[in-house]
PDB file of C-alpha atoms in Angstrom:
ATOM      1  CA  MET A 111       0.000   0.000   0.000  1.00 80.00           C
ATOM      2  CA  LEU A 112       2.751   2.466   0.846  1.00 87.00           C
ATOM      3  CA  ASP A 113       4.440   1.851  -2.488  1.00 89.00           C
ATOM      4  CA  LYS A 114       1.203   2.561  -4.430  1.00 92.00           C
ATOM      5  CA  PRO A 115      -0.845   5.030  -2.373  1.00 93.00           C
ATOM      6  CA  ALA A 116      -2.886   6.257  -5.365  1.00 94.00           C
ATOM      7  CA  ALA A 117      -4.146   2.726  -6.039  1.00 95.00           C
ATOM      8  CA  PHE A 118      -5.029   2.224  -2.377  1.00 93.00           C
ATOM      9  CA  LEU A 119      -6.889   5.527  -2.264  1.00 95.00           C
ATOM     10  CA  ALA A 120      -8.801   4.663  -5.442  1.00 96.00           C
ATOM     11  CA  ASP A 121      -9.861   1.393  -3.807  1.00 95.00           C
ATOM     12  CA  ALA A 122     -10.845   3.254  -0.632  1.00 95.00           C
ATOM     13  CA  GLU A 123     -13.025   5.618  -2.671  1.00 96.00           C
ATOM     14  CA  ALA A 124     -14.697   2.669  -4.410  1.00 96.00           C
ATOM     15  CA  TYR A 125     -15.399   1.000  -1.062  1.00 96.00           C
ATOM     16  CA  ALA A 126     -16.802   4.252   0.320  1.00 95.00           C
ATOM     17  CA  ALA A 127     -19.150   4.494  -2.651  1.00 96.00           C
ATOM     18  CA  LEU A 128     -20.488   1.070  -1.644  1.00 96.00           C
ATOM     19  CA  GLY A 129     -21.096   2.283   1.907  1.00 95.00           C
ATOM     20  CA  ILE A 130     -18.044   0.678   3.505  1.00 95.00           C
ATOM     21  CA  SER A 131     -16.725   3.011   6.178  1.00 92.00           C
ATOM     22  CA  GLU A 132     -13.839   1.082   7.745  1.00 93.00           C
ATOM     23  CA  ILE A 133     -10.595  -0.227   6.294  1.00 91.00           C
ATOM     24  CA  GLN A 134      -8.048  -2.235   8.236  1.00 93.00           C
ATOM     25  CA  VAL A 135      -4.393  -2.457   7.261  1.00 92.00           C
ATOM     26  CA  LEU A 136      -1.595  -4.691   8.503  1.00 93.00           C
ATOM     27  CA  PRO A 137       2.088  -3.788   8.468  1.00 94.00           C
ATOM     28  CA  ASP A 138       4.345  -5.460   5.936  1.00 90.00           C
ATOM     29  CA  ARG A 139       7.488  -4.139   7.624  1.00 91.00           C
ATOM     30  CA  HIS A 140       8.500  -2.675  10.989  1.00 94.00           C
ATOM     31  CA  PRO A 141       5.142  -1.900  12.661  1.00 95.00           C
ATOM     32  CA  VAL A 142       6.096   1.453  14.189  1.00 96.00           C
ATOM     33  CA  SER A 143       7.620   2.810  10.992  1.00 95.00           C
ATOM     34  CA  TYR A 144       4.683   1.503   8.970  1.00 95.00           C
ATOM     35  CA  THR A 145       2.161   3.138  11.297  1.00 95.00           C
ATOM     36  CA  HIS A 146       3.953   6.488  11.132  1.00 96.00           C
ATOM     37  CA  GLN A 147       4.024   6.360   7.341  1.00 95.00           C
ATOM     38  CA  ILE A 148       0.314   5.485   7.172  1.00 94.00           C
ATOM     39  CA  ALA A 149      -0.493   8.368   9.512  1.00 94.00           C
ATOM     40  CA  GLU A 150       1.551  10.823   7.464  1.00 95.00           C
ATOM     41  CA  ARG A 151       0.877   9.697   3.890  1.00 93.00           C
ATOM     42  CA  ILE A 152      -2.405   7.794   3.749  1.00 94.00           C
ATOM     43  CA  ALA A 153      -4.703   8.673   6.670  1.00 93.00           C
ATOM     44  CA  PRO A 154      -5.286  12.333   5.707  1.00 94.00           C
ATOM     45  CA  ALA A 155      -6.331  11.385   2.195  1.00 94.00           C
ATOM     46  CA  VAL A 156      -8.627   8.602   3.447  1.00 93.00           C
ATOM     47  CA  ALA A 157     -10.215  11.006   5.924  1.00 92.00           C
ATOM     48  CA  ALA A 158     -10.918  13.428   3.091  1.00 94.00           C
ATOM     49  CA  ILE A 159     -12.929  10.744   1.267  1.00 91.00           C
ATOM     50  CA  GLY A 160     -15.549  10.970   3.949  1.00 72.00           C
TER      51      GLY A 160
END
């Protein structure tokens, strides 16, 4: 997901259009680093989807 954020966000928008309001992710590397990167790079854009 972190290597292709645009694709993940497109999927998130498609799920939101279906009424899905929660997405869970699991780290594929060091969990703390992964979480920080999600918070910085992905979470704001997902929050903007609504």
